[in-house]
Coordinates of C-alpha atoms and ligand atoms in Angstrom, one line a residue:
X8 CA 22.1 28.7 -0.9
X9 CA 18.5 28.3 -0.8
X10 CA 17.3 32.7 0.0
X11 CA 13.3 32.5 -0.3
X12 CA 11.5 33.0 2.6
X13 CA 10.3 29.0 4.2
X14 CA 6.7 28.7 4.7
X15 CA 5.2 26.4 6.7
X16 CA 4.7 22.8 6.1
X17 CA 1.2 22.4 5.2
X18 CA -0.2 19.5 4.8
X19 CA -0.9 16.3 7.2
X20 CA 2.5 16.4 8.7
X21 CA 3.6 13.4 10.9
X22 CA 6.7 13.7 13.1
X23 CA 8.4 11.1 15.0
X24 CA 6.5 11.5 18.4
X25 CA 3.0 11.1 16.6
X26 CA 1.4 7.8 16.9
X27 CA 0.6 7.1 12.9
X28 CA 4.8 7.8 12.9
X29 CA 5.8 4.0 12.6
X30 CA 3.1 3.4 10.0
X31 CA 3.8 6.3 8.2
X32 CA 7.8 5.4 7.9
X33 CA 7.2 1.7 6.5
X34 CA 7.7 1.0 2.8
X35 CA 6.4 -2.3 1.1
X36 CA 10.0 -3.7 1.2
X37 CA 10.0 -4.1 5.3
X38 CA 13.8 -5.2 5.1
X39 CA 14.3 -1.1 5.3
X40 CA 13.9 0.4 8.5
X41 CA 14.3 4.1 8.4
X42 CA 13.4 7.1 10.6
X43 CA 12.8 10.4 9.0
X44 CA 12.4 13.9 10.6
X45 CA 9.5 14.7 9.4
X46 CA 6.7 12.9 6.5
X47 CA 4.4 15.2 4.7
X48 CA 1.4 13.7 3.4
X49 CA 0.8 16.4 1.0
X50 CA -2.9 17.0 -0.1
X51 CA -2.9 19.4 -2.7
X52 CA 0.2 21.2 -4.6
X53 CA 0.7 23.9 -2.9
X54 CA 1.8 21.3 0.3
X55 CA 4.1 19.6 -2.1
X56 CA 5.6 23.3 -2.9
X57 CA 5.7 24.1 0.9
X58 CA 7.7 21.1 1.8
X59 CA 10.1 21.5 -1.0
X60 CA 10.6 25.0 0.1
X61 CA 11.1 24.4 3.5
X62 CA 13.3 21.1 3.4
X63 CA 15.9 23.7 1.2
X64 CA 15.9 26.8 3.4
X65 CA 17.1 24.4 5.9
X66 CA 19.4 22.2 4.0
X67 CA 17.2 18.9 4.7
X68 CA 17.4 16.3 2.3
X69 CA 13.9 15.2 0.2
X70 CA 12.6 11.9 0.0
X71 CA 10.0 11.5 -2.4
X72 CA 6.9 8.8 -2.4
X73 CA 4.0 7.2 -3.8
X74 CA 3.2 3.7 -3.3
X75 CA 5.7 3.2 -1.2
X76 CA 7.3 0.0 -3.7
X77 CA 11.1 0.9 -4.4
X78 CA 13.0 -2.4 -4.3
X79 CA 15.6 -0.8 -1.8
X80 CA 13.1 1.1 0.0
X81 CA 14.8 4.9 -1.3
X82 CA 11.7 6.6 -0.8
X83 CA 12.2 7.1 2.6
X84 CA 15.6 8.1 4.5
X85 CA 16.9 8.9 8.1
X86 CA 16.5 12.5 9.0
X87 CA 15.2 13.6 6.0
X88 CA 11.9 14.8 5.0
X89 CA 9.8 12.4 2.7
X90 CA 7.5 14.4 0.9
X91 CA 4.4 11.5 0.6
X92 CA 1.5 12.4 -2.8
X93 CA -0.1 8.8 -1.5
X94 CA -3.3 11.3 -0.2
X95 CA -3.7 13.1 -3.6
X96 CA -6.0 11.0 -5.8
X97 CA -8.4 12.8 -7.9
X98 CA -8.9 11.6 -10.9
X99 CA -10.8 13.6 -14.4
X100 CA -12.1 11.8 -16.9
X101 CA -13.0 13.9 -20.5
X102 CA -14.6 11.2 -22.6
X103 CA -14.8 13.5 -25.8
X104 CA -11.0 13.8 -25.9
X105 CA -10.0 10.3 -24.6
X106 CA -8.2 11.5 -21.6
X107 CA -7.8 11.3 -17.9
X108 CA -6.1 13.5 -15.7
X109 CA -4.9 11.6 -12.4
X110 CA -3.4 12.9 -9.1
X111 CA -0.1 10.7 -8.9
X112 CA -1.2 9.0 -5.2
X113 CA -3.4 6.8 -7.3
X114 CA -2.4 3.1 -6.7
X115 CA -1.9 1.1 -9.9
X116 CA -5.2 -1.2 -9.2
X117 CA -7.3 2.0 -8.0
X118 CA -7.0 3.4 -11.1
X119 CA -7.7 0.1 -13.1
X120 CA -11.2 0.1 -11.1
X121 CA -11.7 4.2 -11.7
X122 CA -11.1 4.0 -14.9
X123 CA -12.4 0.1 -15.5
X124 CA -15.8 1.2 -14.0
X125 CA -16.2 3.7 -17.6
X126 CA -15.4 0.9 -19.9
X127 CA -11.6 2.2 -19.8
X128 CA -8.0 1.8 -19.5
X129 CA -4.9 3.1 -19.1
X130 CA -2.2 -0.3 -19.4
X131 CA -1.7 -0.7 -15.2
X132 CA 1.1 -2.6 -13.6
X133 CA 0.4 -6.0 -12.3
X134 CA 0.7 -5.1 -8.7
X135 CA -2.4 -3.7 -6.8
X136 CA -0.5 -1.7 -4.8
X137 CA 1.7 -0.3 -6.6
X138 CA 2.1 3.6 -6.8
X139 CA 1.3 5.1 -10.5
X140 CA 4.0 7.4 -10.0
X141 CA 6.9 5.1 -9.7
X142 CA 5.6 3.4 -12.2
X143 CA 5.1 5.3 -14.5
X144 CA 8.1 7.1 -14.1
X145 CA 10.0 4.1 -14.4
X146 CA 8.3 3.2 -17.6
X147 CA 5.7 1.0 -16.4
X148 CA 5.2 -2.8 -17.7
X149 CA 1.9 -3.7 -18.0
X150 CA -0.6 -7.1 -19.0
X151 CA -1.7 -4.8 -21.8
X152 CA 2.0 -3.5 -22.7
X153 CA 2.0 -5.8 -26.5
X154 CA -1.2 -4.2 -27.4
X155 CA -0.9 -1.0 -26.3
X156 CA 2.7 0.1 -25.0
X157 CA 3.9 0.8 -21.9
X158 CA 2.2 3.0 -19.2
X159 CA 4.4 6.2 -20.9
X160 CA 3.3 5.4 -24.6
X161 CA -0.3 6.4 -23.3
X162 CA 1.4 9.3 -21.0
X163 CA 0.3 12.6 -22.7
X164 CA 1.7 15.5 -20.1
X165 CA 2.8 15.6 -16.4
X166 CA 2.9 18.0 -13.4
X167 CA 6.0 18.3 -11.9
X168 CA 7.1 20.2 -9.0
X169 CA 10.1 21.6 -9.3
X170 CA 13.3 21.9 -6.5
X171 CA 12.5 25.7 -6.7
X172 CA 9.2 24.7 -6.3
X173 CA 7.9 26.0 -9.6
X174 CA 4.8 24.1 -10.8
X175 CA 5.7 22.5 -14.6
X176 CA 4.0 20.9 -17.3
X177 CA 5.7 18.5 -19.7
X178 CA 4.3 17.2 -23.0
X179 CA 5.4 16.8 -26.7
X180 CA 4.9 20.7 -27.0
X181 CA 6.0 21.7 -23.8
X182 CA 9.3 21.1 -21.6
X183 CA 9.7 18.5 -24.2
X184 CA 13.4 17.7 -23.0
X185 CA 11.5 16.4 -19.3
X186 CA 8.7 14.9 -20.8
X187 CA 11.2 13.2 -22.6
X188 CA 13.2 12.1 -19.6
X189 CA 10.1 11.7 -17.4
X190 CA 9.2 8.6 -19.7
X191 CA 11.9 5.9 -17.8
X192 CA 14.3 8.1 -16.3
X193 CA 13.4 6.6 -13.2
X194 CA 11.2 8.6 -9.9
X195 CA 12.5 11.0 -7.9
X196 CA 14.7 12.4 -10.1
X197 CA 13.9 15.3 -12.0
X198 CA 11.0 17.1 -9.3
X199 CA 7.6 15.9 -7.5
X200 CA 5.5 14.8 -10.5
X201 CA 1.6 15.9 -9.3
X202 CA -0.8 14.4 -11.8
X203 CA 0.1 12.9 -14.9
X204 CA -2.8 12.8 -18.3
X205 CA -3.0 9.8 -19.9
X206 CA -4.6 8.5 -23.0
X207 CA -7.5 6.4 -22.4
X208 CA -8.7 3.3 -24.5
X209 CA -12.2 1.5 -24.2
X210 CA -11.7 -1.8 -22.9
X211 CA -14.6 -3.8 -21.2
X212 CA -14.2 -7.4 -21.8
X213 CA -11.1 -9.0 -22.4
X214 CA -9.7 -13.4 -23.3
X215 CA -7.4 -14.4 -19.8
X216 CA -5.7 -17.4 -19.8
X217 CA -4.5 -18.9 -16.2
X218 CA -3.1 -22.2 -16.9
X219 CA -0.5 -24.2 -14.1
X220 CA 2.3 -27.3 -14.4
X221 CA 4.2 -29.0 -12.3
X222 CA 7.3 -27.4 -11.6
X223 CA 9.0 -30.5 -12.8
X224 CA 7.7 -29.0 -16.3
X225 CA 9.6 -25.7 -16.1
X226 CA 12.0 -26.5 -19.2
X227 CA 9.4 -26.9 -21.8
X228 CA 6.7 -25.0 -20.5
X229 CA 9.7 -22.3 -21.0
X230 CA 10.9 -23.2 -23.9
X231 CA 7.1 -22.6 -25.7
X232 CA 6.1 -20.0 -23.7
X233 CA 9.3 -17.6 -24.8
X234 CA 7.6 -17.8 -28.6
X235 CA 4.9 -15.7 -27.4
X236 CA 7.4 -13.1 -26.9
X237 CA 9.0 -13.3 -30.4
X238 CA 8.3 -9.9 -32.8
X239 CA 6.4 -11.8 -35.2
X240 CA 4.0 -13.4 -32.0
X241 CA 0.3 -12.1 -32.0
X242 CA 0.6 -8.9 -30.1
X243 CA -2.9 -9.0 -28.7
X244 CA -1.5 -11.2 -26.3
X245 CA 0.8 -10.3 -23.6
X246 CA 2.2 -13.2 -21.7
X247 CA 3.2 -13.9 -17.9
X248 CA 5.2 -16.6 -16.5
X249 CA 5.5 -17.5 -13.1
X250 CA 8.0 -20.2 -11.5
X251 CA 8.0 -20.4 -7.7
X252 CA 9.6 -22.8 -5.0
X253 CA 10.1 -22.9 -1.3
X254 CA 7.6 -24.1 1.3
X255 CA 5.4 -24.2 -2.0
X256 CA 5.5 -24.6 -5.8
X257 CA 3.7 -22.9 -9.0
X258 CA 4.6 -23.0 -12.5
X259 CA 1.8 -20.8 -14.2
X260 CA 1.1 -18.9 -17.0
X261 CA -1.0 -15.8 -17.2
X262 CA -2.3 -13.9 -19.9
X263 CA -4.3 -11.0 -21.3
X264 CA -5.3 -11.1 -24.7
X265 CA -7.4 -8.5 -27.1
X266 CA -9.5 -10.8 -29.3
X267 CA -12.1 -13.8 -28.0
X268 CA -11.9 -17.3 -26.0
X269 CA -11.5 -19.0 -29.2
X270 CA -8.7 -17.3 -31.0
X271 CA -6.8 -17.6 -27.9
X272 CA -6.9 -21.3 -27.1
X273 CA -5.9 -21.9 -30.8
X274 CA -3.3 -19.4 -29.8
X275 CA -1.8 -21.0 -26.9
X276 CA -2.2 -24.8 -28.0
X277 CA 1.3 -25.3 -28.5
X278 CA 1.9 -24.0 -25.0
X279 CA -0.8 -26.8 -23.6
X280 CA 0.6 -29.2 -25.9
X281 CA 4.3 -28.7 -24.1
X282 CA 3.9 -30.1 -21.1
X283 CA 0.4 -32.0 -19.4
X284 CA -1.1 -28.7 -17.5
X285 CA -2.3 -29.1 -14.0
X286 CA -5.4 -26.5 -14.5
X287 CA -6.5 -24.9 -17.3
X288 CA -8.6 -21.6 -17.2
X289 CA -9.4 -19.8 -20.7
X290 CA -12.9 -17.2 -20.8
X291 CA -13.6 -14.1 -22.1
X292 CA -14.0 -12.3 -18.5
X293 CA -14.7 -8.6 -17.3
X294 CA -11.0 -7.1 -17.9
X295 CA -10.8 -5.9 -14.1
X296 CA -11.5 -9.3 -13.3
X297 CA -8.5 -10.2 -15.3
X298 CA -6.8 -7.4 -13.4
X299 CA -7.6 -8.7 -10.3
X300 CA -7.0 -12.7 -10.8
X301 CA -3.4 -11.3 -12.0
X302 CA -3.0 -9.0 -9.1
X303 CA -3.8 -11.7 -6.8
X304 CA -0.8 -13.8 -7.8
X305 CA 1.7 -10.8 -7.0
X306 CA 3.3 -9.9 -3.3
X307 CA -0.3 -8.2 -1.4
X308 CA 1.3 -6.6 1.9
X309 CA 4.4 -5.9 3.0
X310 CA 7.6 -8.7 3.5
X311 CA 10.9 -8.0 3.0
X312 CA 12.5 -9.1 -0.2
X313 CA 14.9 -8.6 -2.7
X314 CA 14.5 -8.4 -6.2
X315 CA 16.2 -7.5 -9.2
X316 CA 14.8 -7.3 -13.2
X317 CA 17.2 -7.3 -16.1
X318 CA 15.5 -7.9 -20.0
X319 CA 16.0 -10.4 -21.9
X320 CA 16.3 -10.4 -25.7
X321 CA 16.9 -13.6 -26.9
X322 CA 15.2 -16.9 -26.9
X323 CA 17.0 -18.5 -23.8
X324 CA 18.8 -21.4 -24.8
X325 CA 19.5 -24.8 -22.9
X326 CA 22.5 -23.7 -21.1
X327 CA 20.4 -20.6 -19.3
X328 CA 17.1 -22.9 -19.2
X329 CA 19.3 -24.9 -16.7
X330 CA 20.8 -22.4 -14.7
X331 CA 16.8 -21.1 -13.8
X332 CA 16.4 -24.6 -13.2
X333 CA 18.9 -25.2 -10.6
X334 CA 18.2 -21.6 -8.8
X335 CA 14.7 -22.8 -8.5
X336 CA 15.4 -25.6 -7.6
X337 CA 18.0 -24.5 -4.5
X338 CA 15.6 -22.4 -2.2
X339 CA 17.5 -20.6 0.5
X340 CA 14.6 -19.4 2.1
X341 CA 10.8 -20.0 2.3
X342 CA 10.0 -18.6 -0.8
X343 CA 11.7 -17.5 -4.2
X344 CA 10.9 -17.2 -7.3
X345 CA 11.3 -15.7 -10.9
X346 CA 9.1 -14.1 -13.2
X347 CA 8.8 -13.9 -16.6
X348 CA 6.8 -10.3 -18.5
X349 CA 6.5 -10.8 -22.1
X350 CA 7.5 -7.3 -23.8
X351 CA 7.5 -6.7 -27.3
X352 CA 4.9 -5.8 -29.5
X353 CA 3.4 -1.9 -29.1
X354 CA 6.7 -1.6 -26.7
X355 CA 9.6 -2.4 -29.3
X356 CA 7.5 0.3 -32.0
X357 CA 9.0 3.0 -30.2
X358 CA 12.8 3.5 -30.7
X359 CA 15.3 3.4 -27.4
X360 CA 15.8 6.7 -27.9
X361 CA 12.9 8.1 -28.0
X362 CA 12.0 8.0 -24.2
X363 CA 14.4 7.6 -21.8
X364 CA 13.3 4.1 -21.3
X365 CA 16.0 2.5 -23.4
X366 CA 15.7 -1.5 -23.4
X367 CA 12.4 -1.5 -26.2
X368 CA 13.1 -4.6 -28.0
X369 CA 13.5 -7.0 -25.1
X370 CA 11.5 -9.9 -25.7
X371 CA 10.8 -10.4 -21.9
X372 CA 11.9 -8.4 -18.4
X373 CA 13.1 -11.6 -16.0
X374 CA 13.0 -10.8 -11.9
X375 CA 14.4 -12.7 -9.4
X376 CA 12.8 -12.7 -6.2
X377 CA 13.1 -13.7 -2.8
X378 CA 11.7 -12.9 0.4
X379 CA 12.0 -14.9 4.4
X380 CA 10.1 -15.3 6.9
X381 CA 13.0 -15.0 9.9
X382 CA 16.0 -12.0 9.9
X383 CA 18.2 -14.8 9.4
X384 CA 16.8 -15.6 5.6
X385 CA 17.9 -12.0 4.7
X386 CA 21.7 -12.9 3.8
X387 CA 20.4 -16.3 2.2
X388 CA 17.5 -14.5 0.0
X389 CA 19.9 -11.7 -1.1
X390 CA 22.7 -13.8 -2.4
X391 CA 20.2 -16.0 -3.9
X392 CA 19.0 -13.2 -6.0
X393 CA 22.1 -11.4 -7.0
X394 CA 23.7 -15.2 -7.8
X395 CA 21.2 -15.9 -9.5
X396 CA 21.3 -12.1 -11.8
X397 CA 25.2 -12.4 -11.9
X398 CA 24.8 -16.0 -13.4
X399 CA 22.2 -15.3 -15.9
X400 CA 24.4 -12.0 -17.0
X401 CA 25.2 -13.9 -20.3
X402 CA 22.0 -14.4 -21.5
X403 CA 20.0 -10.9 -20.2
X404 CA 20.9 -7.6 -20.8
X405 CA 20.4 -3.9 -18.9
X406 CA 17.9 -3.7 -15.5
X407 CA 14.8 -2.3 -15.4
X408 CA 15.2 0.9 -13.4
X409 CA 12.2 0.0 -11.9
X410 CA 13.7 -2.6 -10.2
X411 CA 16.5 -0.5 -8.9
X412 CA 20.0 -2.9 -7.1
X413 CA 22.5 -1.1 -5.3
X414 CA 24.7 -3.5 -5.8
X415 CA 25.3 -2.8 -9.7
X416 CA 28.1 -0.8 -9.9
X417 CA 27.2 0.2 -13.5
X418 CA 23.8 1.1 -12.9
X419 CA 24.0 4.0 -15.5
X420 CA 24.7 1.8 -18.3
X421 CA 22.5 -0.9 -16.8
X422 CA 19.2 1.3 -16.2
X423 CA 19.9 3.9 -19.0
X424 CA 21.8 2.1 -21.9
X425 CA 23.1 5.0 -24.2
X426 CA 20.1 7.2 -22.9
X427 CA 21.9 8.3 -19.6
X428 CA 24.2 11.4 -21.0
X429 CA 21.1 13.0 -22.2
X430 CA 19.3 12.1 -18.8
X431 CA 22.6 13.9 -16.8
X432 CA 22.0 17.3 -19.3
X433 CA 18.0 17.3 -18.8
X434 CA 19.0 16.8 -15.1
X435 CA 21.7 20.2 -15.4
X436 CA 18.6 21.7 -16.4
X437 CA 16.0 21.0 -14.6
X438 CA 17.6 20.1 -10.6
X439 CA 21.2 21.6 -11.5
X440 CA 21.6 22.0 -7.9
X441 CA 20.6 18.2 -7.1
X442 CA 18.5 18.7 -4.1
X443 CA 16.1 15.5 -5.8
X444 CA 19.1 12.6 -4.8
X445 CA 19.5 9.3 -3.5
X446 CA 21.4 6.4 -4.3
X447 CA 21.5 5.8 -8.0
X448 CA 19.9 9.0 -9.1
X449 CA 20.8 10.5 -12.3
X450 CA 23.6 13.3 -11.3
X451 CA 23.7 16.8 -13.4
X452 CA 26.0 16.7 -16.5
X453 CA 28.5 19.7 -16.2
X454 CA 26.8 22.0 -19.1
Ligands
FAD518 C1 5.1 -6.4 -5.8 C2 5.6 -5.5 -6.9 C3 5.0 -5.6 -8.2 C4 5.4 -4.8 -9.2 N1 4.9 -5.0 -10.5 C5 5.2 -4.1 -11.5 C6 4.7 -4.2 -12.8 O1 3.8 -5.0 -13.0 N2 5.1 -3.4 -13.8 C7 6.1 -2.5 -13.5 O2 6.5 -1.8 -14.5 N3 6.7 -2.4 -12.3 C8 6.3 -3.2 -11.3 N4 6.9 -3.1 -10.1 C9 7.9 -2.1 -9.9 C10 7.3 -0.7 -9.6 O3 6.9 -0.1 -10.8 C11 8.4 0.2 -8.9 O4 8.7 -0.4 -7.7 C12 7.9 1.6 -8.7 O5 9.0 2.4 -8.6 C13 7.0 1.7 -7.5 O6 6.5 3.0 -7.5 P1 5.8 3.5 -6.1 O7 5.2 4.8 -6.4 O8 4.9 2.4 -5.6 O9 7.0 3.5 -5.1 P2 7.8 4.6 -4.3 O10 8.7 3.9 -3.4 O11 6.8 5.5 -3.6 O12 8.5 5.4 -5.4 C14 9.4 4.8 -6.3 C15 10.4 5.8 -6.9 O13 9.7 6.9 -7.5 C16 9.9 8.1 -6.8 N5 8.6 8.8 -6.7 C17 7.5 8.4 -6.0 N6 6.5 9.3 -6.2 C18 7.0 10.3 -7.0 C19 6.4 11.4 -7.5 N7 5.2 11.8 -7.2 N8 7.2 12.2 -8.4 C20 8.5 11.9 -8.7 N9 9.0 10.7 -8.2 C21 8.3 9.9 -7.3 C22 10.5 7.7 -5.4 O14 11.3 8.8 -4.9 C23 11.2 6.5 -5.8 O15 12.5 6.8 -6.3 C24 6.4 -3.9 -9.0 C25 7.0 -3.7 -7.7 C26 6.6 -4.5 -6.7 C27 7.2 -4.4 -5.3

C-alpha cells in the first residue's frame, strides 16, 4: 500500500466531461477506442510526479504516453489515468560537448527540424509523428541507423520518473542496470522517462535516392535490393523498401546515404539494373529534405491499422519471395502493404547483449501492414497481417518491440530474445511493485 500523502494533479488535466476529452483519448491507431478517468498533460516534472503519486494513493492504474503511436493503442486504457509528456518539449543544445538534452514530448520529425536547423542530428524514425519516447525506448530504427546506430547507440543518459515518484538519471555511470534496459526494453516499463541526452552529429547535406517499379517487379527489385543489407554492403547507405497494393500500387526504394550523388548511383546500379524503374530520383539534398520526402511516404494522421515487424537475417530466398508476393498480391482491404528497413551496419557493432535491444545482426526489420477504410475491413486487415507474419515465421526471426502484437503468445522470447531475464530483475528493481503495466509489459523477476 501506497502511504504518502496524494497531492494534487497538476498539470492540464482533462476529464471526461471536458470538451478537448474525445481528442485527448485518441491514439494514432483509431481501431482503439478507450475512455480514461482522467489524462494529465503534464508540463513539467513535478506534474509527472503528482500524477504518479496520486494514481497510487488511490490504486488507479497508469497509462503512460508520448506520441500517441503504440500498434495496439496501450498508451491509453479505460478508467485509468494516462499520464501524457506530449506538452513537454524543450530542447538544449551544448555545441562544445556535442549534446542535446530533449524533453521526451518531442515528436520524431520536430526534433529532426530543431536539431536539422544547427547542422545536426540525432538518427530520427521515419514517421513525423512519432513520439521520441517510444521510440527511443523501443530502440529506435532510423534512415541513418547503418551509419550511425540506432536512436539508443547515440542515447547518453535519461530522466526517469520513478513509481515512487523519485526523479532518476541513467547513463553508463549511473543506474547503469536501467540505462541498460532503457535501451529496447520497450516504453512504459521501467517509470515516466522525462528528457533523454543524446549525442549529436553534424549532418547538413546528405545523397537520397527515391526510385519506383511496377509492382509486377517486386521479385527482383527484392532480390537486389536485400544486398544492400548484407554486413559487407557500404554502410553509408541505409536502405528502404516499400511494396503496397489495394486501391493503389508502389514498389519504391528509399535511401539515405553519407557520401555524394555520384558514389551513390554507382552504388545502387545493380539495383536500377534489376528491373526497368518507373522514376528515378538521385541528388545530394538538404538532409531534412530527405527527412521529409521519407516522412511523407509513411501513415500522416490517424486510421486504424494493424501492424506487426519481425527481423529478418537472411537473404530471403525464392520460396519466401513468393509468399510476399501472393500476400501483396491478395488485398483484403483498401490498402496493405509491407516494408522493408535495412539494418546492419553501426547497428550489428554492438552485441545483443549489450542493450536490451537484442535482434543486432538482422539484416532488415519486415512489417506487415494493413489499414480499412469501413469497420467491416477490421477482421479482413487483421488476419491479413498476422497470416501473413505466421507464414513468413520460417524465414524472420523475433519482433520488434516496437511493433508490439497481442497475439504472440511468446512475446518475451519474441521482443527480448535471451535479454528478457535480465529485463524481469532490472524490473524487481526498479517497479518491484509493478504499478508501470499493461499487456506485454516486462513483469518483476522474484529476487
Ligand atoms: C506510422 C508509424 C511509423 C513508425 N516508424 C518507425 C520508425 O521509423 N522507426 C522505429 O523504430 N519505429 C517506428 N514506429 C514504431 C514506433 O517507434 C512505436 O510505435 C513507438 O512506441 C511510438 O512511440 P510514441 O511515443 O509515439 O507512442 P506512445 O503510444 O505514446 O508510447 C509507446 C509506448 O511507450 C510508452 N511511453 C510513452 N511515453 C513514455 C515515456 N515518456 N516514458 C516511458 N514510456 C513511455 C507507452 O506507455 C507505450 O508503451 C512507427 C510507428 C508508426 C505508427
Amino acid at each position: 500500500m501506497y502511504l504518502e500523502k496524494s497531492p494534487n494533479l497538476t498539470g492540464r488535466i482533462v476529464l471526461p466531461e471536458d470538451p478537448q476529452y474525445n481528442t485527448a483519448r485518441q491514439v494514432f491507431n483509431t481501431f482503439f477506442d478507450r475512455y480514461p478517468l482522467v489524462i494529465v498533460f503534464a508540463q513539467e516534472t513535478r506534474d509527472v510526479i503528482n500524477a504518479i503519486k496520486w494514481a497510487r494513493c488511490r490504486d488507479i492504474p497508469i497509462r503512460v504516453r508520448s506520441g500517441r503511436h503504440n500498434y495496439e493503442g496501450l498508451s491509453v486504457r479505460n478508467a485509468g489515468i494516462v499520464i501524457d509528456v506530449s506538452e513537454m518539449k524543450r530542447a538544449e543544445i551544448d555545441r562544445s560537448r556535442q549534446t542535446a538534452t530533449i524533453q521526451t514530448g518531442l515528436r520524431d520529425y520536430q526534433m529532426a527540424q530543431l536539431l536539422g536547423e544547427q547542422g545536426l542530428v540525432v538518427p530520427p524514425g521515419l514517421c513525423p509523428t512519432t513520439g521520441i519516447a517510444g521510440f527511443t525506448l523501443g530502440g529506435g530504427q532510423s534512415s541513418l541507423s547503418r551509419p550511425w546506430g540506432l536512436a539508443i547507440d547515440n542515447l547518453l543518459e535519461a530522466e526517469m520518473v520513478n513509481a515512487d515518484g523519485r526523479v532518476l538519471h541513467a547513463s553508463r555511470d549511473e543506474n547503469a542496470d536501467l540505462f541498460w534496459a532503457l535501451r529496447g526494453g520497450g516504453g512504459g516499463n521501467f517509470g515516466i522517462c522525462t528528457s533523454f541526452r543524446f549525442r549529436t552529429r553534424p549532418l547538413e547535406t546528405v545523397a537520397y535516392a527515391e526510385i519506383s517499379w511496377p509492382i509486377s517487379d517486386l521479385k527482383p527489385v527484392l532480390k537486389s535490393w536485400q544486398t544492400y543489407t548484407l554486413p559487407e554492403a557500404e554502410r553509408r547507405l541505409t536502405p528502404l523498401l516499400t511494396i503496397a497494393a489495394g486501391d493503389s500500387t508502389l514498389l519504391m526504394m528509399q535511401g539515405v546515404f553519407l557520401g555524394t550523388e555520384t558514389e551513390l548511383r554507382t552504388l545502387l546500379q545493380p539495383l536500377l539494373n534489376s528491373a526497368v524503374p518507373q522514376d528515378i530520383f538521385i541528388e545530394e539534398i538538404p538532409w531534412l529534405e530527405a527527412a521529409a520526402r521519407i516522412a511523407a511516404t509513411q501513415p500522416g494522421s490517424p486510421e486504424p491499422f494493424k501492424s506487426v515487424g519481425p527481423f529478418v537475417y537472411q537473404l530471403l530466398p525464392d520460396a519466401a519471395l513468393n509468399i510476399i508476393e501472393r500476400f501483396i498480391s491478395e488485398p483484403p482491404t483498401s490498402s496493405v502493404s509491407v516494408f522493408f528497413h535495412g539494418l546492419g551496419g553501426a547497428v550489428a557493432d554492438v552485441p545483443n547483449q549489450a542493450t536490451a535491444y537484442y535482434y543486432r545482426k538482422a539484416l532488415s526489420n519486415i512489417s506487415y501492414f494493413s489499414t480499412w477504410d469501413t469497420p467491416e475491413g477490421a477482421g479482413p486487415g487483421i488476419r491479413w497481417v498476422e497470416s501473413f507474419r505466421k507464414a513468413m515465421q520460417p524465414f524472420t526471426r523475433g519482433v520488434y518491440v516496437n511493433t508490439p502484437d497481442l497475439s504472440i503468445c511468446n512475446w518475451p522470447k519474441a521482443y527480448y530474445g535471451s535479454n528478457y531475464q535480465r529485463l524481469t530483475r532490472v524490473k524487481a528493481i526498479y517497479d518491484p511493485e509493478n504499478i508501470f503495466r499493461y499487456p506485454q509489459s516486462i513483469p518483476p523477476a522474484c529476487l
